[in-house]
Amino acid sequence: MDPKPHRIIEIPVTVQGGCSNPKPSAGSGCGTGQNGGLPAHIQAKIQDHPCYSEEAHHHFARMHLAVAPACNIQCHYCNRKYDCSNESRPGVVSEVLKPAQAIHKALTVAAGIPEMTVVGIAGPGDALANPTRTFATFRGIREQDPGIKLCLSTNGLALPQHVDELVALGVDHVTITINSIDPEIGARIHPWILWERRRVFGREGAEILIRQQQKGLEMLVEQGVLVKVNSVMIPDINDRHLKEVSRMVKEKGAFLHNVMPLISDPAHGTYFGLNGRRGPTEAELSALRDECGGNMNMMRHCRQCRADAVGMLGEDRGEEFSLERIDQAPLNYDVVRERRDQVQASIRERMAARKRQGDTVTSMPSARPVAQQTTRPVLMAVATKGGGLVNQHFGYAREFLIYKATPEGVRFEGHRRADLYCSGPDACNDRTQVLASTVRALEDCEVLLCARIGIEPWSVLEAAGIMPNGEHAMAPIEDAVMAVYREMMAAGRLDMSEREAIQCA
Ligand code: CLF
Ligand code: SF4
């Protein structure tokens, strides 16, 4: 780290709590899937937004419309050939859309994926560096279907001058990427910005960016918009600083903080990638999220989506809805809306029923202080294709969700990507390699829950200390995790020595 003392920019908080300020109560953790305790109007805003509610991401889908190609800043983790790293994993956007095309695409996806609740604009550049295209798109969707939530992601430089228009259009969810509140650190991430028709470099540019971000955040909160802050964790540049960022954004009323790992691959041609800057390890990321979590609700289920992503988080159905394909699709939108409303109402009913069941299943039966002190936590990997259920065949899983079971209950920790084990009859030679990489990705997990698994992967995982378990197929994930944890406890497999218990605490 740079030893020089840095000046943190913090615009005095002018926004007070009030009914429009959506600060959640401590422990209400939208990032934890437990949304109880939130005021009803906030609960209504997040309950079917897959990014703002961890629980919703099992049930509802989102789509991004790639209408915003230009950007007004430079980030060292971005190469314009690729999606905006604010909201995407690297990969070219298949097609940049004009507003009319984007509106038609959104309505067509709503017809094909009735679970889709949110349309976001997240690049491939910056949504507000392309205001004409962005607002024309939002306006068109709002006119055609007021039931779709509108969501926007921005670097924040041009945010203050657009807050009124966002509010007028009913954009209820805005993400600002804030990587630093210290211009010295900011300049190491953002080498220049475009400001008042000129390039402003280094510290001066970073200072303007930070001020605009904070001003935009305050203005949105004042108007009752739910603000999520994304931060890219960059080891040895802003990793230790992000706790300070978390504190500041919470103070200013941000609803949720999403710390994402730097994606740094030389093949992407970014400055950081080409200069050997590494991304954080899973352990570093998890530790920082825990540290920030003391101040703030943390998002742990982000998939760093493409700027043209379509579907549930973690899946990409963009190809099904390319311009070429959707142009031929006939559309009776009254029917679409009716079907969508029915599907979403039945999902909400299932979620409510599950909530009514309460915590009885996912917490331990009674307080047993001695057992709790000496019972160790266990990480479990889960193969799911949505719905909050253990319902994916191991061979078809492209990612695993990671849950931590403790005597106090079950907590979602994040996800790990995996290569497809069953990718067709011609891919048999790759399977050993795929299994080896899955074992590496899940090396800290002791159990793998899935709907089914073949004998070969079973043996390899078991030998690596990751016990496959298909007995809870189609069960709710948290119930299944807790049931296996109880079995392990009953078998005496979770006992710790007092010394281990202290270390664990
Ligand atoms: Fe898109 Fe972002 Fe809206 Fe979600 S994504 S604009 S808030 S609808 Fe979500 Fe994707 Fe993570 Fe973004 S998982 S990258 S946080
Ligand atoms: Fe790239 Fe997004 Fe940064 Fe612009 S704001 S340079 S598009 S990562």
Coordinates of C-alpha atoms and ligand atoms in Angstrom, one line a residue:
M1 CA 0.0 0.0 0.0
D2 CA 1.0 3.6 -0.6
P3 CA 2.4 4.9 2.7
K4 CA 1.4 8.5 2.0
P5 CA -1.4 9.9 4.1
H6 CA -4.5 10.2 1.8
R7 CA -7.4 12.6 2.0
I8 CA -10.8 11.0 2.0
I9 CA -13.6 12.9 0.4
E10 CA -16.8 12.7 2.3
I11 CA -19.5 15.2 1.5
P12 CA -21.4 16.0 4.7
V13 CA -24.5 13.9 4.9
T14 CA -27.5 16.2 4.2
V15 CA -30.1 13.4 4.0
Q16 CA -31.8 12.4 7.2
G17 CA -33.4 9.0 7.8
G18 CA -37.0 9.8 7.3
C19 CA -39.5 7.6 5.5
S20 CA -37.8 8.0 2.1
N21 CA -34.5 6.8 3.4
P22 CA -34.5 3.0 3.0
K23 CA -31.9 2.1 5.6
P24 CA -32.7 -1.4 6.7
S25 CA -32.6 -2.4 10.3
A26 CA -29.6 -4.2 11.5
G27 CA -29.6 -7.9 10.7
S28 CA -32.3 -7.6 8.1
G29 CA -29.7 -8.4 5.6
C30 CA -31.1 -8.4 2.1
G31 CA -27.9 -10.0 1.2
T32 CA -28.6 -12.8 3.5
G33 CA -32.0 -13.6 2.2
Q34 CA -33.7 -12.6 5.5
N35 CA -35.7 -9.5 4.7
G36 CA -37.9 -9.5 7.7
G37 CA -38.0 -6.2 9.7
L38 CA -37.9 -4.0 6.6
P39 CA -40.7 -1.4 6.2
A40 CA -43.5 -2.7 4.0
H41 CA -42.8 -0.3 1.1
I42 CA -39.1 -1.3 0.9
Q43 CA -40.0 -5.0 1.2
A44 CA -42.4 -4.5 -1.7
K45 CA -39.6 -3.0 -3.8
I46 CA -37.0 -5.7 -3.2
Q47 CA -39.0 -8.9 -2.8
D48 CA -38.9 -9.8 -6.5
H49 CA -35.7 -8.0 -7.5
P50 CA -33.1 -10.8 -8.0
C51 CA -30.1 -8.6 -7.1
Y52 CA -31.6 -6.7 -4.1
S53 CA -32.9 -9.8 -2.4
E54 CA -30.9 -13.0 -2.1
E55 CA -34.1 -15.0 -1.7
A56 CA -35.6 -13.5 -4.9
H57 CA -32.6 -14.5 -7.0
H58 CA -33.7 -18.1 -6.7
H59 CA -37.1 -17.3 -8.3
F60 CA -37.0 -14.2 -10.5
A61 CA -35.0 -13.3 -13.5
R62 CA -33.5 -10.0 -14.9
M63 CA -32.4 -8.8 -18.3
H64 CA -30.0 -6.2 -19.5
L65 CA -30.4 -4.1 -22.6
A66 CA -27.1 -3.2 -24.2
V67 CA -28.0 0.3 -25.4
A68 CA -25.2 2.3 -23.9
P69 CA -21.9 1.9 -25.8
A70 CA -20.0 5.1 -24.8
C71 CA -18.3 5.8 -21.5
N72 CA -17.1 9.0 -19.8
I73 CA -14.3 7.6 -17.7
Q74 CA -11.5 5.1 -18.0
C75 CA -11.1 2.2 -15.5
H76 CA -7.9 0.2 -15.5
Y77 CA -10.0 -3.0 -15.3
C78 CA -11.9 -2.3 -18.5
N79 CA -11.3 -2.8 -22.1
R80 CA -14.0 -1.2 -24.2
K81 CA -14.1 -4.2 -26.5
Y82 CA -15.6 -6.1 -23.5
D83 CA -18.6 -5.5 -21.3
C84 CA -18.5 -2.9 -18.6
S85 CA -16.8 -4.5 -15.7
N86 CA -19.1 -2.6 -13.3
E87 CA -21.8 -5.1 -14.1
S88 CA -20.3 -7.8 -16.2
R89 CA -17.9 -10.6 -16.7
P90 CA -15.7 -10.2 -19.7
G91 CA -17.1 -11.2 -23.0
V92 CA -18.1 -9.1 -25.9
V93 CA -21.7 -7.8 -26.0
S94 CA -23.3 -9.7 -28.9
E95 CA -25.1 -6.7 -30.2
V96 CA -25.6 -3.0 -29.2
L97 CA -29.3 -2.1 -29.6
K98 CA -31.1 1.0 -30.6
P99 CA -33.9 2.0 -28.2
A100 CA -36.7 0.7 -30.4
Q101 CA -35.0 -2.7 -30.8
A102 CA -34.3 -2.8 -27.0
I103 CA -38.0 -2.1 -26.2
H104 CA -39.1 -4.9 -28.5
K105 CA -36.5 -7.2 -27.0
A106 CA -37.7 -6.5 -23.4
L107 CA -41.3 -7.2 -24.3
T108 CA -40.3 -10.4 -26.1
V109 CA -38.3 -11.6 -23.2
A110 CA -41.2 -10.8 -20.8
A111 CA -43.3 -13.1 -23.0
G112 CA -40.7 -15.9 -23.1
I113 CA -39.5 -15.7 -19.4
P114 CA -42.5 -14.8 -17.3
E115 CA -40.3 -14.9 -14.2
M116 CA -38.5 -11.7 -15.5
T117 CA -39.2 -8.8 -13.2
V118 CA -36.4 -6.4 -13.9
V119 CA -35.0 -4.7 -17.0
G120 CA -31.6 -3.1 -16.3
I121 CA -29.3 -0.9 -18.4
A122 CA -25.7 -1.6 -17.4
G123 CA -23.6 -0.8 -20.4
P124 CA -21.6 -2.0 -22.3
G125 CA -20.3 1.6 -21.5
D126 CA -22.0 3.8 -19.0
A127 CA -25.8 4.1 -19.0
L128 CA -25.7 7.9 -18.2
A129 CA -22.9 8.6 -20.7
N130 CA -25.6 7.7 -23.2
P131 CA -28.6 9.5 -21.7
T132 CA -30.7 9.9 -24.9
R133 CA -30.6 6.2 -25.7
T134 CA -31.0 5.1 -22.0
F135 CA -34.0 7.3 -21.3
A136 CA -35.7 6.6 -24.6
T137 CA -35.5 2.9 -23.8
F138 CA -36.8 3.2 -20.3
R139 CA -39.6 5.5 -21.4
G140 CA -40.7 3.0 -24.1
I141 CA -40.8 0.1 -21.6
R142 CA -42.6 2.2 -19.0
E143 CA -45.3 3.1 -21.6
Q144 CA -45.8 -0.5 -22.8
D145 CA -45.6 -2.3 -19.4
P146 CA -45.5 -0.3 -16.2
G147 CA -45.3 -3.7 -14.3
I148 CA -41.6 -4.2 -15.2
K149 CA -39.1 -2.7 -12.7
L150 CA -36.5 -0.5 -14.2
C151 CA -32.9 -0.7 -13.0
L152 CA -29.8 1.3 -13.9
S153 CA -26.1 0.9 -13.2
T154 CA -23.6 3.8 -13.6
N155 CA -20.1 5.0 -12.6
G156 CA -21.9 8.0 -11.1
L157 CA -20.0 10.8 -13.0
A158 CA -23.1 12.1 -14.8
L159 CA -25.6 11.0 -12.1
P160 CA -26.6 14.2 -10.3
Q161 CA -27.9 15.9 -13.4
H162 CA -30.1 12.9 -14.2
V163 CA -31.6 12.1 -10.9
D164 CA -34.9 14.0 -11.5
E165 CA -35.5 12.2 -14.8
L166 CA -34.7 8.8 -13.3
V167 CA -37.2 9.5 -10.5
A168 CA -39.8 10.8 -13.0
L169 CA -39.6 7.6 -14.9
G170 CA -40.0 5.5 -11.8
V171 CA -36.5 4.0 -11.8
D172 CA -36.5 2.6 -8.3
H173 CA -33.2 0.8 -8.2
V174 CA -29.8 2.4 -9.1
T175 CA -26.4 0.9 -8.7
I176 CA -23.3 3.2 -8.4
T177 CA -19.9 1.7 -8.8
I178 CA -17.7 3.4 -6.1
N179 CA -14.2 2.0 -5.8
S180 CA -12.8 4.6 -3.5
I181 CA -13.5 7.8 -1.5
D182 CA -9.8 8.8 -1.6
P183 CA -8.6 10.5 -4.8
E184 CA -5.1 9.1 -4.5
I185 CA -6.5 5.6 -4.6
G186 CA -9.1 6.5 -7.1
A187 CA -6.5 7.8 -9.5
R188 CA -4.8 4.4 -9.4
I189 CA -8.0 2.8 -10.7
H190 CA -9.4 5.5 -12.9
P191 CA -6.6 7.3 -14.8
W192 CA -8.9 9.9 -16.4
I193 CA -12.5 11.1 -16.8
L194 CA -14.3 13.2 -19.4
W195 CA -15.5 16.4 -17.7
E196 CA -16.9 19.5 -19.3
R197 CA -15.6 18.5 -22.7
R198 CA -12.0 17.8 -21.6
R199 CA -10.0 14.9 -20.2
V200 CA -9.1 15.4 -16.5
F201 CA -6.3 13.1 -15.4
G202 CA -5.1 11.5 -12.2
R203 CA -6.0 12.8 -8.8
E204 CA -8.0 15.8 -10.1
G205 CA -10.2 13.6 -12.2
A206 CA -10.7 11.1 -9.4
E207 CA -11.7 13.8 -7.0
I208 CA -14.4 15.0 -9.4
L209 CA -15.7 11.5 -9.9
I210 CA -15.9 10.8 -6.1
R211 CA -17.8 14.1 -5.5
Q212 CA -20.3 13.3 -8.2
Q213 CA -20.8 9.8 -7.0
Q214 CA -21.5 10.9 -3.4
K215 CA -23.7 13.8 -4.5
G216 CA -25.7 11.4 -6.8
L217 CA -26.1 8.9 -4.0
E218 CA -27.4 11.5 -1.6
M219 CA -29.9 12.9 -4.2
L220 CA -31.3 9.4 -5.0
V221 CA -31.7 8.4 -1.3
E222 CA -33.4 11.7 -0.7
Q223 CA -35.9 10.8 -3.4
G224 CA -36.5 7.3 -2.0
V225 CA -34.6 5.4 -4.7
L226 CA -33.0 2.2 -3.5
V227 CA -29.2 2.5 -4.1
K228 CA -26.8 -0.4 -4.3
V229 CA -23.1 0.4 -4.4
N230 CA -20.8 -1.9 -6.3
S231 CA -17.1 -1.9 -5.5
V232 CA -14.4 -3.8 -7.4
M233 CA -11.9 -5.3 -4.9
I234 CA -8.4 -4.8 -6.2
P235 CA -5.7 -6.3 -4.0
D236 CA -3.0 -3.8 -2.8
I237 CA -4.9 -0.9 -4.2
N238 CA -8.3 -0.5 -2.6
D239 CA -8.8 -3.8 -0.7
R240 CA -8.2 -2.3 2.8
H241 CA -9.9 0.9 1.9
L242 CA -13.2 -0.7 0.9
K243 CA -14.3 -1.0 4.6
E244 CA -14.2 2.8 4.7
V245 CA -16.2 3.0 1.5
S246 CA -18.7 0.7 3.0
R247 CA -19.1 2.8 6.1
M248 CA -19.5 6.0 4.1
V249 CA -22.1 4.6 1.7
K250 CA -24.1 3.2 4.6
E251 CA -24.1 6.6 6.3
K252 CA -25.4 8.2 3.1
G253 CA -28.3 5.7 3.0
A254 CA -27.2 3.1 0.4
F255 CA -29.3 0.0 0.8
L256 CA -26.8 -2.7 -0.2
H257 CA -23.0 -3.0 -0.8
N258 CA -21.7 -5.4 -3.4
V259 CA -17.9 -6.1 -3.2
M260 CA -17.0 -7.9 -6.4
P261 CA -13.6 -9.5 -7.3
L262 CA -11.4 -7.8 -9.9
I263 CA -11.5 -10.0 -13.0
S264 CA -8.0 -9.7 -14.4
D265 CA -7.0 -11.8 -17.3
P266 CA -4.2 -10.7 -19.7
A267 CA -6.3 -12.0 -22.6
H268 CA -8.9 -9.3 -21.9
G269 CA -6.4 -6.6 -22.7
T270 CA -7.1 -4.5 -19.7
Y271 CA -4.4 -2.3 -18.1
F272 CA -4.6 -4.4 -14.9
G273 CA -4.7 -7.7 -16.8
L274 CA -1.7 -6.8 -18.9
N275 CA 0.3 -5.6 -15.9
G276 CA -0.1 -8.7 -13.8
R277 CA -2.5 -7.2 -11.3
R278 CA -4.2 -10.2 -9.7
G279 CA -7.8 -10.6 -8.5
P280 CA -8.5 -11.5 -4.9
T281 CA -8.8 -15.1 -3.7
E282 CA -12.2 -16.5 -2.5
A283 CA -10.9 -16.3 1.0
E284 CA -9.8 -12.7 0.7
L285 CA -13.1 -11.7 -0.8
S286 CA -15.1 -13.5 1.8
A287 CA -13.0 -12.0 4.7
L288 CA -13.5 -8.5 3.3
R289 CA -17.2 -9.0 2.8
D290 CA -17.4 -10.1 6.4
E291 CA -15.5 -7.1 7.6
C292 CA -17.7 -4.7 5.6
G293 CA -20.8 -6.6 6.8
G294 CA -20.4 -5.1 10.2
N295 CA -21.4 -1.8 8.8
M296 CA -23.6 -2.7 5.9
N297 CA -25.9 -5.2 4.2
M298 CA -23.6 -7.1 1.8
M299 CA -24.6 -8.7 -1.5
R300 CA -23.0 -12.2 -1.9
H301 CA -25.0 -13.6 -4.8
C302 CA -23.7 -11.2 -7.6
R303 CA -22.7 -13.1 -10.8
Q304 CA -20.9 -10.1 -12.5
C305 CA -23.3 -10.3 -15.4
R306 CA -22.8 -9.4 -19.0
A307 CA -24.3 -6.1 -20.2
D308 CA -26.7 -8.1 -22.3
A309 CA -27.5 -10.9 -19.8
V310 CA -30.9 -12.5 -19.9
G311 CA -32.4 -15.0 -17.4
M312 CA -31.9 -16.0 -13.8
L313 CA -28.7 -14.8 -12.2
G314 CA -26.0 -17.3 -13.2
E315 CA -27.6 -18.3 -16.5
D316 CA -27.4 -16.6 -19.8
R317 CA -30.2 -17.0 -22.3
G318 CA -29.2 -14.1 -24.4
E319 CA -28.8 -16.2 -27.6
E320 CA -32.4 -17.3 -27.5
F321 CA -33.4 -13.6 -27.8
S322 CA -31.0 -12.3 -30.4
L323 CA -32.4 -9.6 -32.7
E324 CA -32.5 -12.1 -35.5
R325 CA -34.7 -14.5 -33.6
I326 CA -37.0 -12.1 -31.9
D327 CA -37.8 -10.1 -35.0
Q328 CA -40.0 -13.0 -36.2
A329 CA -41.7 -13.5 -32.8
P330 CA -45.4 -12.6 -32.9
L331 CA -46.6 -10.8 -29.7
N332 CA -50.0 -10.4 -28.1
Y333 CA -48.9 -8.4 -25.2
D334 CA -52.2 -8.5 -23.3
V335 CA -51.9 -12.2 -23.1
V336 CA -48.2 -11.9 -22.1
R337 CA -49.0 -9.6 -19.2
E338 CA -51.8 -11.8 -18.0
R339 CA -49.6 -14.9 -18.0
R340 CA -46.6 -13.1 -16.4
D341 CA -48.8 -11.8 -13.6
Q342 CA -50.2 -15.3 -12.9
V343 CA -46.7 -16.9 -12.9
Q344 CA -45.3 -14.2 -10.6
A345 CA -48.2 -14.3 -8.3
S346 CA -47.8 -18.0 -7.8
I347 CA -44.1 -17.6 -7.2
R348 CA -44.8 -15.0 -4.5
E349 CA -47.4 -17.3 -2.9
R350 CA -44.8 -20.1 -2.8
M351 CA -42.3 -17.8 -1.2
A352 CA -44.8 -16.6 1.3
A353 CA -45.7 -20.1 2.2
R354 CA -42.1 -21.0 2.7
K355 CA -41.7 -17.9 5.0
R356 CA -44.7 -18.9 7.0
Q357 CA -43.0 -22.2 7.7
G358 CA -40.5 -19.9 9.4
D359 CA -37.1 -20.6 10.8
T360 CA -38.2 -23.9 12.5
V361 CA -36.4 -26.0 10.0
T362 CA -33.2 -24.0 9.4
S363 CA -32.2 -23.4 13.0
M364 CA -31.2 -25.8 15.6
P365 CA -34.0 -27.2 17.8
S366 CA -33.0 -25.5 21.1
A367 CA -30.2 -23.4 22.5
R368 CA -27.5 -25.7 23.6
P369 CA -24.6 -23.4 24.7
V370 CA -22.1 -26.2 25.3
A371 CA -22.8 -27.9 21.9
Q372 CA -22.7 -24.6 20.1
Q373 CA -19.4 -23.7 21.6
T374 CA -17.8 -26.9 20.5
T375 CA -19.6 -27.6 17.2
R376 CA -17.8 -26.5 14.1
P377 CA -19.3 -24.8 11.0
V378 CA -19.5 -26.7 7.7
L379 CA -19.5 -25.4 4.2
M380 CA -21.7 -27.3 1.7
A381 CA -22.0 -26.9 -2.1
V382 CA -25.4 -27.1 -3.7
A383 CA -26.4 -27.8 -7.3
T384 CA -29.6 -25.9 -8.2
K385 CA -31.4 -24.7 -11.2
G386 CA -33.6 -22.3 -9.3
G387 CA -36.6 -22.2 -7.2
G388 CA -34.5 -22.4 -4.0
L389 CA -34.4 -26.2 -4.4
V390 CA -31.7 -28.9 -4.6
N391 CA -32.8 -29.8 -8.1
Q392 CA -29.8 -29.9 -10.4
H393 CA -28.0 -33.0 -11.6
F394 CA -24.3 -32.7 -10.8
G395 CA -23.3 -33.2 -14.4
Y396 CA -25.4 -30.2 -15.6
A397 CA -24.2 -27.7 -13.0
R398 CA -22.3 -24.7 -14.3
E399 CA -22.0 -23.3 -10.8
F400 CA -22.5 -24.4 -7.2
L401 CA -24.0 -22.2 -4.4
I402 CA -22.1 -22.3 -1.2
Y403 CA -23.8 -22.4 2.2
K404 CA -22.4 -22.3 5.7
A405 CA -24.2 -24.4 8.3
T406 CA -23.6 -23.5 12.0
P407 CA -25.6 -24.3 15.2
E408 CA -27.2 -20.9 14.7
G409 CA -28.6 -21.7 11.2
V410 CA -27.7 -21.6 7.5
R411 CA -26.1 -18.7 5.7
F412 CA -25.6 -18.2 2.0
E413 CA -21.9 -17.5 1.3
G414 CA -21.6 -17.1 -2.5
H415 CA -21.2 -19.2 -5.6
R416 CA -18.4 -21.0 -7.4
R417 CA -18.3 -21.4 -11.1
A418 CA -17.7 -24.9 -12.6
D419 CA -17.1 -26.5 -15.9
L420 CA -19.9 -28.6 -17.2
Y421 CA -19.2 -32.3 -16.4
C422 CA -21.8 -33.7 -18.9
S423 CA -21.1 -31.6 -22.0
G424 CA -21.9 -34.4 -24.5
P425 CA -20.7 -37.8 -25.5
D426 CA -17.6 -36.5 -27.3
A427 CA -16.3 -34.8 -24.3
C428 CA -15.4 -37.9 -22.2
N429 CA -11.7 -37.2 -22.3
D430 CA -12.2 -33.8 -20.6
R431 CA -14.1 -35.3 -17.7
T432 CA -11.1 -36.0 -15.5
Q433 CA -9.9 -32.5 -16.0
V434 CA -13.3 -31.1 -15.2
L435 CA -13.6 -33.1 -12.0
A436 CA -10.2 -32.0 -10.9
S437 CA -11.1 -28.4 -11.4
T438 CA -14.4 -28.8 -9.6
V439 CA -12.6 -30.4 -6.7
R440 CA -10.3 -27.4 -6.6
A441 CA -13.2 -25.0 -6.7
L442 CA -15.0 -26.8 -3.8
E443 CA -11.9 -27.8 -1.7
D444 CA -13.2 -26.1 1.4
C445 CA -16.6 -27.8 1.2
E446 CA -17.4 -31.1 3.0
V447 CA -20.7 -31.9 1.3
L448 CA -22.1 -31.6 -2.1
L449 CA -25.9 -31.6 -2.4
C450 CA -27.4 -32.4 -5.8
A451 CA -30.4 -34.1 -7.4
R452 CA -28.4 -36.9 -8.9
I453 CA -24.7 -37.8 -9.5
G454 CA -22.9 -40.6 -11.3
I455 CA -20.6 -43.2 -9.8
E456 CA -17.4 -41.8 -11.2
P457 CA -17.8 -38.2 -10.0
W458 CA -19.1 -39.5 -6.7
S459 CA -15.9 -41.5 -6.1
V460 CA -13.6 -38.7 -7.0
L461 CA -15.4 -36.1 -4.8
E462 CA -15.6 -38.5 -1.9
A463 CA -11.9 -39.3 -2.2
A464 CA -11.2 -35.5 -2.0
G465 CA -13.2 -35.2 1.2
I466 CA -16.3 -33.7 -0.4
M467 CA -19.2 -36.1 0.3
P468 CA -21.9 -36.1 -2.4
N469 CA -25.5 -36.4 -1.2
G470 CA -28.5 -36.9 -3.4
E471 CA -30.9 -37.8 -0.6
H472 CA -32.4 -34.3 -0.5
A473 CA -33.4 -34.0 -4.2
M474 CA -36.1 -31.4 -4.7
A475 CA -36.0 -30.2 -1.0
P476 CA -35.6 -26.5 -0.2
I477 CA -31.9 -25.8 0.0
E478 CA -31.7 -24.4 3.5
D479 CA -33.7 -27.3 4.9
A480 CA -31.5 -29.8 3.1
V481 CA -28.3 -28.1 4.4
M482 CA -29.6 -28.1 7.9
A483 CA -30.8 -31.7 7.8
V484 CA -27.3 -32.9 6.7
Y485 CA -25.7 -30.7 9.3
R486 CA -27.8 -32.3 12.0
E487 CA -26.9 -35.8 10.7
M488 CA -23.2 -34.9 10.9
M489 CA -23.7 -33.5 14.4
A490 CA -25.6 -36.6 15.6
A491 CA -22.7 -38.8 14.2
G492 CA -20.2 -36.8 16.3
R493 CA -18.5 -35.4 13.2
L494 CA -18.7 -31.8 14.2
D495 CA -17.1 -31.8 17.6
M496 CA -14.2 -29.4 18.2
S497 CA -11.7 -29.3 20.9
E498 CA -12.1 -26.2 23.1
R499 CA -9.0 -24.7 21.5
E500 CA -10.5 -25.1 18.0
A501 CA -13.7 -23.6 19.2
I502 CA -11.9 -20.5 20.4
Q503 CA -10.0 -20.2 17.1
C504 CA -13.2 -20.6 15.2
A505 CA -15.0 -17.9 17.2
Ligands
CLF1 FE1 -28.8 -5.6 -13.7 FE2 -27.4 -4.5 -11.8 FE3 -29.9 -4.0 -12.0 FE4 -29.2 -6.4 -11.2 S1 -27.2 -6.9 -12.3 S2 -28.4 -3.4 -13.4 S3 -28.8 -4.5 -10.1 S4 -30.7 -5.9 -12.8 FE5 -27.0 -8.0 -10.2 FE6 -25.6 -8.8 -12.3 FE7 -24.4 -8.4 -10.0 FE8 -25.3 -6.4 -11.3 S5 -26.0 -9.9 -10.4 S6 -23.7 -7.7 -11.9 S7 -25.6 -6.8 -9.1
SF4_2 FE1 -15.4 0.4 -18.6 FE2 -17.6 0.7 -17.1 FE3 -15.3 1.8 -16.3 FE4 -16.6 2.8 -18.3 S1 -17.3 2.7 -16.2 S2 -14.4 2.4 -18.2 S3 -17.4 1.0 -19.4 S4 -15.7 -0.4 -16.5

